[in-house]
Amino acid sequence: MKARLIAAALTLLGSTAALAQVPATQAAPGAGPQPGQRLVVDITGGISQPMPIAIPTMPTPVVAHSAAGQTDALGVQVAQIVLNDLKGSGLFKPVAADHAVAFPQVTAPDYGYWTTTGASALVQGFVQANGDGTLTVGCYLYDVSAKQELARQGFVVSPAQWRRAAHKCADTVYTRVTGEGPYFDSRVAYVSETGPKNRRVKRLAIMDQDGANHHFLTNGQSLVLTPRFAPGQQEIVYMAFTNNRPRIYTYDVGSGRQKLVVDAPNMTLSPRFSPNGQSIVYSMSVGGNTQIYRVSASGGTPTRLTNAPGINTAPCYSPDGTKIVFESDRSGGQQLYVMDSDGGNQHRISFGGGRHATPVWSPRGDLIAFTKIGGGFNVGVMAPDGSGERTLTHGWQDEGPTWSPNGRVIMYFRTGQGSGKADLWSVDLTGVNERRIPTPLDGSDPAWSPLLP
Amino acid sequence: MTARTATVLSVAAMVALAGCAHKPKQLPPPPPESSVPSSGDTGAPSGNVGGSIVPGSRADFLQQVGTDTVHFDTDKSDVNSEGQGILASQARWLVAHRNVRVTLEGHCDERGTREYNLALGDRRATSAKNVLVAAGVSADRISTISYGKERPVATGSDESSWAQNRRAVTVVPQ
């Protein structure tokens, strides 16, 4: 694992993309030493002590102007973003790191000093302006006590995407230390809310996972609900009350074009893409019954997947596309069911007390997150066979989970008692690290994107 | 649209003032709104012209029927006996005004998940529509729409507010 990560760090990846990973050779003295074994955070074993980590300001070889700002100022900001990402994971505890790092020290850390800070891990890096207008961000992870380099990555980015280099640096550290997949270089689509409780104005919005680069996508004239990303992330499928006809639409993030998915005479709701992006599953309400359908993402004739009388909704594919988890009240209250992707073999999986709703399959395939209704509303997880159910959140009304790209963190929305105001929150699988995600206005119905390409 | 909402809200407020949502309500006629500008339904005839109620208008409907709203029990969509009485009265008015098309809105309280509440609101609207149809109103005069928990009339987080929000509203054009 560790050798593989170092090898990956030295391999040219995606060189034609706007954000390219390159070997961080600009300041690196060849291949680093073999990584140590001791920097490990076990994030599955319940409560673990956050790892003390130092992330000093990243120097620049030459102070230069770029479209994103001066390279020395960017060095401050990149380090801050890396720090916020890692701290936000709940697995790292930043220590004071206001210690100037000279450019040559990026690859030759002052271990003597960093040992005195109590840091177990050290992240150093640099920001450099290139002649073609791009920026290079170098990112190095060190084991302070073993005095060893553990990982290095270099990222060449267009100035507009400089924050992504910082997120990728944080992902490098997170991945190397936890052994889990990356998730910081990702985005969130959600519904921005404002206005009085009986007349909320709701707009589609999109932002980076940490709340930066926030944009509104719709103007609030029509009520919009439940946005979900296509796997390619250029499209969002959602529900809108355009012209008082509640239907599902797709929104092209690049062009802003909105397209009706199914021209049905009845309400369509709760859409979600299949993992390969070729299909959309959704519900349609006819004569008091709500059933689940599948339609090609390019349109065409829908296929009905459920028949049981009642409310069948909130469908979500397994990551391999072979199964669909959904909620149904066919046995009384809302419970979770799994079926084959063609609608066959429908069987109930939730049997704990209370009701279970809004299931979402983890991108790792190992868990299903849901809204548990029993006394309160809280987000929980269970295995796809229904075993191992546990509750993770502690709000008055927590609802609508969505998974981080690595399947280790869940975002959801929390509605306040009385006010009806909703905010975005996230929690990790230990249930310990519950925190609010900053948004300019109120927020609900979050959808976490896959890792950015 | 704004004027319609104001009417719905004022009726709802009167329902709230009338006390228990499970007793039949004898409501006074809605206050006159002779010169309220309509921002949305500009093509629709005003229900009030010079202070008199136009037959077949929303104001007429509300005066004759007393309420445009029936309420539901928690997580239920069957129309209770009180609701049956209200819908029977609505049906008599609708049979007498054959040119009027209405929209039945289904709503839920906030204590439900978003998607389920959209479906439940549809079930409530459909349930109320079925009662009207059984009473002789042509089905093609009634469209339905669910707002789930998106448009409460009572904004508290308590049993009384939730009871008022679990509703189907028969919306007659202005």
XYZ file of C-alpha atoms in Angstrom:
627
model
C 0.000 0.000 0.000
C 2.601 2.508 1.030
C 4.982 1.650 -1.755
C 2.111 1.934 -4.187
C 1.245 5.406 -2.964
C 4.786 6.626 -3.383
C 4.892 5.103 -6.832
C 1.666 6.856 -7.690
C 3.147 10.092 -6.478
C 5.927 9.745 -8.968
C 3.709 8.846 -11.889
C 2.389 11.337 -14.352
C -1.389 11.288 -14.255
C -3.963 13.078 -16.367
C -1.429 15.342 -17.995
C -3.890 16.926 -20.395
C -6.460 17.827 -17.773
C -6.756 21.318 -16.410
C -5.604 19.906 -13.131
C -2.693 17.569 -13.696
C -0.799 15.518 -11.195
C 2.914 15.588 -11.843
C 5.933 14.419 -9.921
C 6.941 17.065 -7.447
C 10.442 17.142 -8.766
C 10.759 20.882 -8.908
C 12.057 20.875 -5.380
C 12.515 17.211 -4.675
C 15.874 15.536 -4.307
C 14.927 12.394 -6.203
C 12.913 9.570 -4.727
C 12.211 9.834 -1.036
C 13.231 7.348 1.603
C 11.049 4.368 2.350
C 7.972 5.421 4.288
C 7.682 4.642 7.964
C 5.054 2.394 9.429
C 3.836 4.263 12.412
C 1.615 7.068 11.129
C -1.728 5.306 11.005
C -5.190 6.486 11.936
C -7.744 3.727 12.402
C -10.992 5.383 11.418
C -13.183 2.314 11.670
C -12.366 1.384 15.232
C -14.719 3.826 16.891
C -13.241 6.777 18.683
C -9.627 7.394 17.846
C -7.421 10.223 18.970
C -7.021 12.851 16.276
C -3.485 12.877 14.933
C -1.513 16.050 15.762
C -0.396 17.550 12.486
C 1.596 20.650 11.530
C 0.751 22.459 8.290
C 2.964 25.535 7.970
C 2.575 28.171 5.278
C 3.865 26.942 1.948
C 6.754 29.023 0.589
C 7.263 30.040 -3.008
C 10.574 29.879 -4.852
C 9.919 33.298 -6.401
C 7.166 35.667 -5.393
C 5.212 36.095 -8.586
C 1.855 37.313 -9.691
C -0.743 34.892 -11.011
C -4.389 35.207 -11.955
C -5.188 33.691 -8.547
C -3.014 36.178 -6.660
C 0.587 36.481 -5.455
C 2.261 33.104 -4.983
C 3.328 33.902 -1.425
C -0.243 34.781 -0.458
C -1.459 31.591 -2.130
C 1.003 29.626 -0.010
C -0.785 30.888 3.089
C -4.212 30.049 1.672
C -3.302 26.595 0.364
C -1.937 25.593 3.762
C -5.118 26.901 5.395
C -7.358 24.886 3.064
C -5.341 21.725 3.696
C -5.635 22.395 7.416
C -9.399 22.979 7.273
C -9.990 19.824 5.249
C -7.954 17.605 7.547
C -9.297 19.177 10.725
C -12.845 18.849 9.404
C -12.400 15.111 8.956
C -12.122 14.842 12.703
C -9.064 12.637 12.333
C -6.403 15.335 12.566
C -5.674 17.989 15.165
C -3.624 20.856 13.750
C -0.906 22.204 16.043
C 0.415 25.750 15.922
C 2.675 25.930 12.879
C 3.638 29.593 12.560
C 7.198 28.647 11.765
C 8.674 29.986 8.560
C 9.698 27.285 6.101
C 12.353 28.348 3.631
C 11.893 26.972 0.135
C 14.842 24.508 0.335
C 13.406 23.161 3.604
C 10.298 21.895 1.841
C 12.124 18.659 1.093
C 14.453 18.840 4.102
C 12.216 19.490 7.118
C 13.516 21.003 10.312
C 12.600 17.878 12.302
C 14.280 19.284 15.359
C 11.812 22.125 15.481
C 8.686 20.150 14.506
C 9.377 17.560 17.211
C 8.936 20.296 19.805
C 5.436 21.153 18.494
C 3.991 17.772 19.397
C 3.090 17.106 15.768
C 3.219 13.509 14.623
C 2.776 14.462 10.990
C 4.038 17.423 9.001
C 2.674 18.726 5.704
C 4.941 21.025 3.741
C 4.660 22.286 0.221
C 5.240 25.133 -2.153
C 3.384 27.294 -4.634
C 5.094 28.236 -7.851
C 3.935 30.293 -10.830
C 4.806 28.763 -14.181
C 5.644 30.561 -17.392
C 2.485 29.343 -19.111
C 0.240 30.944 -16.496
C -0.395 27.764 -14.545
C 0.492 27.127 -10.919
C 2.347 24.202 -9.418
C 1.544 23.188 -5.871
C 3.947 20.721 -4.268
C 2.680 18.674 -1.333
C 4.831 16.584 1.031
C 3.867 14.492 4.038
C 6.441 13.648 6.718
C 6.480 11.417 9.768
C 8.036 13.739 12.353
C 9.279 11.184 14.851
C 10.548 8.729 12.261
C 11.998 11.666 10.281
C 10.731 10.149 7.072
C 8.893 11.313 4.008
C 5.631 9.411 3.564
C 4.118 10.881 0.418
C 4.657 13.566 -2.160
C 2.461 14.933 -4.904
C 2.668 17.822 -7.312
C -0.323 19.460 -8.899
C -0.329 21.750 -11.912
C -3.505 23.789 -12.027
C -4.998 26.671 -13.882
C -5.254 29.677 -11.554
C -9.053 29.305 -11.420
C -8.632 25.845 -9.920
C -5.975 26.624 -7.331
C -8.211 25.500 -4.457
C -8.470 22.049 -6.014
C -4.700 21.640 -5.667
C -5.070 22.299 -1.937
C -7.892 19.764 -1.648
C -5.819 17.225 -3.546
C -2.934 17.829 -1.163
C -5.280 17.218 1.780
C -6.553 14.082 0.025
C -2.959 12.883 -0.369
C -2.360 13.224 3.356
C -5.717 11.731 4.346
C -5.326 8.775 2.001
C -1.750 8.009 3.061
C -2.510 8.144 6.776
C -5.939 6.463 6.866
C -5.667 4.018 3.982
C -9.119 5.252 2.881
C -10.016 6.811 -0.434
C -9.870 10.570 -0.998
C -12.906 12.870 -0.720
C -11.887 16.510 -0.276
C -11.676 17.292 -4.005
C -15.423 17.093 -4.543
C -18.499 19.277 -4.710
C -21.961 19.491 -3.192
C -25.228 20.368 -4.915
C -28.011 21.351 -2.549
C -31.139 23.460 -2.134
C -30.491 26.945 -0.790
C -33.391 28.176 1.315
C -34.536 31.563 2.505
C -37.751 33.316 3.485
C -40.584 32.599 5.913
C -41.437 29.034 6.872
C -44.741 29.011 4.978
C -43.221 30.468 1.831
C -39.665 29.249 1.555
C -37.790 30.304 -1.558
C -35.656 27.412 -2.748
C -32.847 27.567 -5.267
C -30.485 24.966 -6.622
C -26.936 25.765 -5.593
C -23.535 24.172 -5.997
C -20.316 24.614 -4.069
C -17.055 22.921 -3.231
C -17.205 20.370 -0.445
C -15.838 22.979 1.987
C -18.390 25.648 1.007
C -16.103 27.644 -1.308
C -16.921 28.570 -4.931
C -20.619 28.848 -4.147
C -23.003 29.416 -7.062
C -26.776 29.585 -7.377
C -28.066 27.613 -10.352
C -31.761 28.587 -10.338
C -33.420 31.880 -9.495
C -36.002 30.724 -6.954
C -39.090 31.356 -9.068
C -39.940 27.667 -8.967
C -39.746 25.429 -5.940
C -36.885 22.948 -6.442
C -36.105 19.809 -4.442
C -33.777 16.813 -4.183
C -30.895 17.497 -6.614
C -28.654 14.476 -7.386
C -25.439 14.391 -9.421
C -24.909 12.392 -12.549
C -21.738 10.315 -12.209
C -20.002 12.583 -14.734
C -21.046 15.573 -12.595
C -21.946 17.774 -15.530
C -25.615 17.101 -14.956
C -27.877 17.283 -11.934
C -31.282 15.607 -11.835
C -33.839 17.241 -9.543
C -37.508 18.030 -9.012
C -39.043 21.396 -9.830
C -42.545 22.864 -9.555
C -42.189 24.763 -12.821
C -45.605 26.169 -13.853
C -47.092 24.357 -10.841
C -46.359 21.020 -12.444
C -44.045 19.040 -10.154
C -41.783 17.072 -12.451
C -38.189 15.859 -12.644
C -35.660 17.756 -14.728
C -32.001 17.592 -15.541
C -29.783 20.648 -15.217
C -26.621 20.941 -17.286
C -24.051 22.602 -15.050
C -22.026 23.852 -17.973
C -24.776 25.418 -20.090
C -27.476 25.995 -17.471
C -29.943 24.203 -19.732
C -32.857 22.499 -17.991
C -34.649 19.570 -19.559
C -37.835 17.736 -18.628
C -36.999 14.053 -18.132
C -40.432 12.438 -18.458
C -43.397 14.219 -19.987
C -45.899 12.529 -17.687
C -49.426 13.698 -16.810
C -48.675 13.021 -13.129
C -46.197 14.170 -10.525
C -42.724 12.687 -10.900
C -40.328 12.894 -7.973
C -37.277 11.533 -6.182
C -34.975 11.051 -9.198
C -31.497 9.565 -9.134
C -28.994 8.531 -11.812
C -27.741 4.989 -12.218
C -24.006 4.541 -11.541
C -23.203 4.450 -15.253
C -25.293 7.562 -15.870
C -27.396 5.911 -18.565
C -30.613 5.596 -16.577
C -32.646 7.631 -14.124
C -34.825 5.979 -11.480
C -37.669 8.012 -10.030
C -41.178 7.801 -8.662
C -44.491 8.763 -10.212
C -47.767 9.232 -8.343
C -50.903 7.953 -10.053
C -54.286 7.725 -8.372
C -52.868 7.900 -4.864
C -50.204 5.266 -5.465
C -46.553 6.105 -5.967
C -44.448 3.631 -7.904
C -40.819 3.457 -8.992
C -39.844 3.681 -12.650
C -36.677 3.687 -14.707
C -36.112 5.708 -17.848
C -33.134 6.189 -20.116
C -31.281 9.389 -19.262
C -31.789 10.399 -22.887
C -35.555 9.938 -22.628
C -37.875 7.319 -24.052
C -40.461 5.024 -22.567
C -40.225 4.440 -18.813
C -40.209 0.969 -17.296
C -42.214 0.401 -14.136
C -40.266 -1.439 -11.414
C -42.686 -1.678 -8.461
C -46.333 -2.690 -8.204
C -47.128 -2.952 -4.516
C -49.961 -0.567 -3.584
C -48.816 2.374 -1.466
C -45.904 4.764 -1.556
C -42.772 3.372 -3.166
C -40.103 6.026 -3.526
C -36.532 7.228 -2.852
C -34.846 4.667 -5.137
C -31.038 4.459 -5.165
C -28.799 2.059 -7.074
C -26.042 -0.025 -5.554
C -22.649 1.162 -6.837
C -22.381 -1.854 -9.171
C -25.793 -1.028 -10.638
C -27.282 -4.484 -10.033
C -29.651 -3.566 -7.195
C -31.884 -0.718 -6.065
C -32.697 0.170 -2.466
C -35.918 2.123 -1.891
C -38.541 2.868 0.716
C -42.081 1.533 0.722
C -45.022 1.675 3.106
C -46.485 -1.549 1.684
C -46.234 -3.164 5.111
C -47.630 -0.135 6.986
C -44.989 2.448 7.779
C -41.997 3.408 5.666
C -39.366 0.648 5.514
C -36.367 -0.108 3.323
C -36.491 -2.680 0.539
C -33.957 -3.957 -1.955
C -34.780 -5.198 -5.446
C -32.843 -6.248 -8.505
C -32.371 -3.413 -10.970
C -35.125 -4.891 -13.174
C -37.599 -4.821 -10.274
C -37.310 -8.497 -9.364
C -36.726 -10.067 -5.961
C -38.168 -7.250 -3.831
C -37.500 -7.862 -0.163
C -37.576 -5.830 3.011
C -34.267 -5.225 4.793
C -35.146 -2.861 7.706
C -36.723 -4.444 10.756
C -35.515 -2.289 13.643
C -37.992 -0.206 15.639
C -39.547 2.835 14.015
C -39.638 3.710 10.351
C -36.797 3.925 7.824
C -36.726 6.255 4.825
C -34.564 7.897 2.125
C -32.008 5.086 1.708
C -28.729 5.848 -0.053
C -26.221 3.183 -0.976
C -22.598 3.938 -0.076
C -20.247 4.291 -3.049
C -18.183 1.541 -1.369
C -21.215 -0.732 -1.400
C -20.801 -1.807 2.208
C -23.488 0.317 3.885
C -26.832 1.988 3.298
C -27.522 5.329 4.963
C -31.115 6.274 5.756
C -33.403 8.520 7.774
C -34.615 6.777 10.912
C -38.003 7.922 12.184
C -38.718 6.835 15.707
C -39.275 9.495 18.300
C -37.028 11.823 16.303
C -35.554 11.968 12.870
C -31.934 10.847 12.648
C -29.508 9.585 10.067
C -28.235 6.038 10.481
C -26.518 3.270 8.568
C -27.013 -0.468 8.105
C -25.481 -3.187 5.980
C -27.282 -3.948 2.699
C -28.752 -7.065 4.321
C -30.235 -4.920 7.103
C -27.780 -5.972 9.800
C -25.737 -3.708 12.024
C -28.186 -0.791 12.162
C -26.930 2.218 14.093
C -27.826 5.870 14.420
C -25.180 8.528 13.818
C -26.790 11.944 14.353
C -28.416 13.777 17.205
C -30.654 16.572 15.841
C -34.379 17.241 16.204
C -34.953 16.457 12.544
C -32.014 15.082 10.553
C -32.896 13.843 7.107
C -31.731 13.108 3.581
C -28.253 11.539 3.795
C -25.686 11.635 0.985
C -22.289 9.928 0.948
C -18.809 11.360 0.528
C -17.001 9.887 -2.496
C -15.018 7.525 -0.270
C -18.017 6.303 1.721
C -16.630 7.450 5.077
C -18.619 10.645 5.680
C -22.328 11.400 5.356
C -23.838 14.812 4.691
C -27.491 15.483 5.548
C -29.741 18.371 6.526
C -30.963 19.331 9.947
C -34.225 21.240 10.398
C -34.715 23.327 13.503
C -37.737 22.856 15.728
C -40.074 25.829 15.389
C -38.031 27.912 12.983
C -38.117 25.334 10.215
C -34.688 26.580 9.189
C -32.490 23.891 7.717
C -28.708 23.596 7.620
C -26.268 21.184 6.037
C -24.324 18.941 8.401
C -21.870 16.110 8.058
C -20.983 13.198 10.281
C -18.381 10.476 9.956
C -19.137 6.807 10.399
C -18.063 6.877 14.039
C -20.891 9.341 14.732
C -18.450 11.431 16.746
C -17.521 14.162 14.303
C -20.836 15.913 13.639
C -20.404 19.401 12.202
C -22.229 22.077 10.245
C -21.269 22.832 6.642
C -21.233 26.597 6.043
C -23.663 27.940 3.425
C -24.542 31.565 2.606
C -28.255 30.962 3.361
C -30.083 27.994 4.821
C -29.599 24.656 3.104
C -31.299 21.296 2.562
C -31.294 18.247 0.275
C -27.509 17.951 -0.122
C -25.988 15.737 -2.809
C -22.296 14.973 -2.585
C -20.571 14.581 -5.937
C -18.193 11.782 -6.833
C -14.516 12.708 -6.702
C -13.839 15.365 -9.307
C -12.289 14.017 -12.505
C -51.248 34.273 -6.920
C -50.494 36.617 -4.056
C -54.129 37.445 -3.514
C -55.087 33.789 -3.659
C -52.472 32.918 -1.101
C -53.640 35.702 1.140
C -57.155 34.347 0.963
C -56.049 30.820 1.711
C -53.965 32.028 4.590
C -56.709 34.187 6.026
C -59.141 31.298 5.832
C -56.584 29.085 7.479
C -56.099 31.684 10.176
C -59.820 31.688 10.799
C -59.793 27.917 10.968
C -57.080 28.204 13.538
C -59.038 30.796 15.504
C -62.086 28.606 15.349
C -60.170 26.231 17.578
C -60.171 22.490 17.232
C -59.540 21.396 13.694
C -61.771 18.367 14.140
C -65.072 20.176 14.693
C -67.238 21.519 11.929
C -66.601 25.159 11.429
C -69.089 27.921 10.956
C -66.996 30.565 9.395
C -67.871 34.139 8.631
C -67.432 35.126 5.018
C -63.934 36.216 4.090
C -63.240 39.908 4.404
C -63.908 41.900 1.258
C -60.829 42.491 -0.833
C -62.335 44.742 -3.427
C -59.210 46.319 -4.832
C -56.440 43.901 -4.022
C -54.228 43.827 -7.095
C -53.602 40.367 -8.429
C -50.025 39.786 -9.469
C -50.534 36.386 -10.999
C -54.039 35.531 -12.180
C -54.566 38.754 -14.043
C -56.760 37.089 -16.633
C -59.163 35.640 -14.088
C -62.298 37.557 -13.197
C -62.272 39.113 -9.777
C -64.482 37.450 -7.215
C -65.558 40.809 -5.919
C -66.798 43.594 -8.081
C -67.815 46.701 -6.237
C -68.108 44.705 -3.024
C -70.619 42.136 -4.293
C -69.655 38.487 -4.591
C -69.705 37.088 -8.102
C -71.419 33.698 -8.358
C -68.935 30.973 -9.235
C -65.977 32.895 -7.836
C -63.666 31.804 -5.049
C -65.287 34.272 -2.692
C -68.665 32.760 -3.531
C -67.307 29.255 -2.948
C -65.856 30.199 0.420
C -69.040 31.958 1.500
C -71.304 29.116 0.457
C -69.174 26.201 1.584
C -67.497 27.782 4.600
C -64.065 26.268 4.076
C -61.873 25.082 1.254
C -59.886 22.748 3.523
C -60.244 19.249 4.921
C -57.799 17.854 7.478
C -56.204 14.451 7.936
C -54.841 12.394 10.787
C -51.102 11.791 11.084
C -49.783 9.782 8.145
C -53.358 9.174 6.942
C -55.020 10.016 3.656
C -58.568 8.751 4.209
C -61.187 11.482 4.541
C -62.776 11.456 7.993
C -66.450 12.145 8.676
C -65.886 15.854 9.186
C -64.024 16.013 5.885
C -66.788 14.054 4.166
C -69.256 16.718 5.239
C -67.088 19.548 4.002
C -66.439 17.843 0.680
C -70.147 17.100 0.250
C -70.811 20.782 0.650
C -68.017 21.622 -1.802
C -69.455 19.101 -4.256
C -72.909 20.714 -4.113
C -71.375 24.053 -4.986
C -69.272 22.552 -7.768
C -72.266 20.738 -9.264
C -74.104 24.044 -9.263
C -71.212 25.819 -10.978
C -70.352 23.491 -13.810
C -67.882 25.774 -15.570
C -65.534 26.052 -12.635
C -62.374 23.966 -12.654
C -60.546 23.480 -9.375
C -57.167 22.334 -8.132
C -56.930 20.097 -5.106
C -53.724 20.710 -3.184
C -52.408 17.996 -0.865
C -50.214 19.025 2.060
C -48.420 17.388 4.957
C -46.957 18.371 8.289
C -43.203 18.797 8.663
C -42.678 15.532 10.525
C -42.119 13.400 7.469
C -39.324 12.912 4.990
C -39.455 15.061 1.874
C -40.165 12.478 -0.813
C -42.649 10.503 1.252
C -44.553 13.678 2.074
C -44.801 14.581 -1.597
C -46.350 11.178 -2.249
C -48.571 11.419 0.840
C -49.789 14.860 -0.222
C -50.694 13.402 -3.599
C -52.594 10.619 -1.860
C -54.533 13.170 0.225
C -55.394 15.295 -2.788
C -56.490 12.191 -4.695
C -58.535 10.993 -1.746
C -60.406 14.291 -1.508
C -60.870 14.367 -5.272
C -62.393 10.906 -5.193
C -64.996 12.078 -2.678
C -65.939 14.992 -4.911
C -66.173 12.734 -7.943
C -68.330 10.240 -6.061
C -70.620 13.163 -5.220
C -71.117 13.969 -8.861
C -68.311 16.344 -9.813
C -66.741 15.452 -13.123
C -63.197 14.167 -12.601
C -61.828 16.192 -15.496
C -62.756 19.403 -13.676
C -60.381 18.557 -10.827
C -56.612 18.624 -11.069
C -54.409 17.639 -8.153
C -51.031 18.794 -6.941
C -48.986 17.832 -3.925
C -46.793 20.268 -2.059
C -45.651 17.733 0.535
C -44.374 19.660 3.534
C -43.270 22.667 1.468
C -46.212 25.009 2.116
C -47.444 24.872 5.718
C -50.184 27.274 6.833
C -49.283 26.988 10.504
C -45.605 27.595 11.192
C -45.192 26.136 14.654
C -43.552 22.824 15.481
C -46.359 21.491 17.657
C -49.337 19.153 17.405
C -51.776 21.987 16.702
C -49.729 23.340 13.811
C -49.144 19.887 12.384
C -52.895 19.141 12.509
C -53.618 22.297 10.512
C -50.959 21.470 7.932
C -52.194 17.937 7.196
C -54.758 19.073 4.672
C -56.265 19.083 1.227
C -57.297 22.488 -0.114
C -59.817 22.951 -2.913
C -58.577 25.968 -4.811
C -61.216 27.755 -6.868
C -59.922 30.380 -9.312
C -60.349 33.983 -8.218
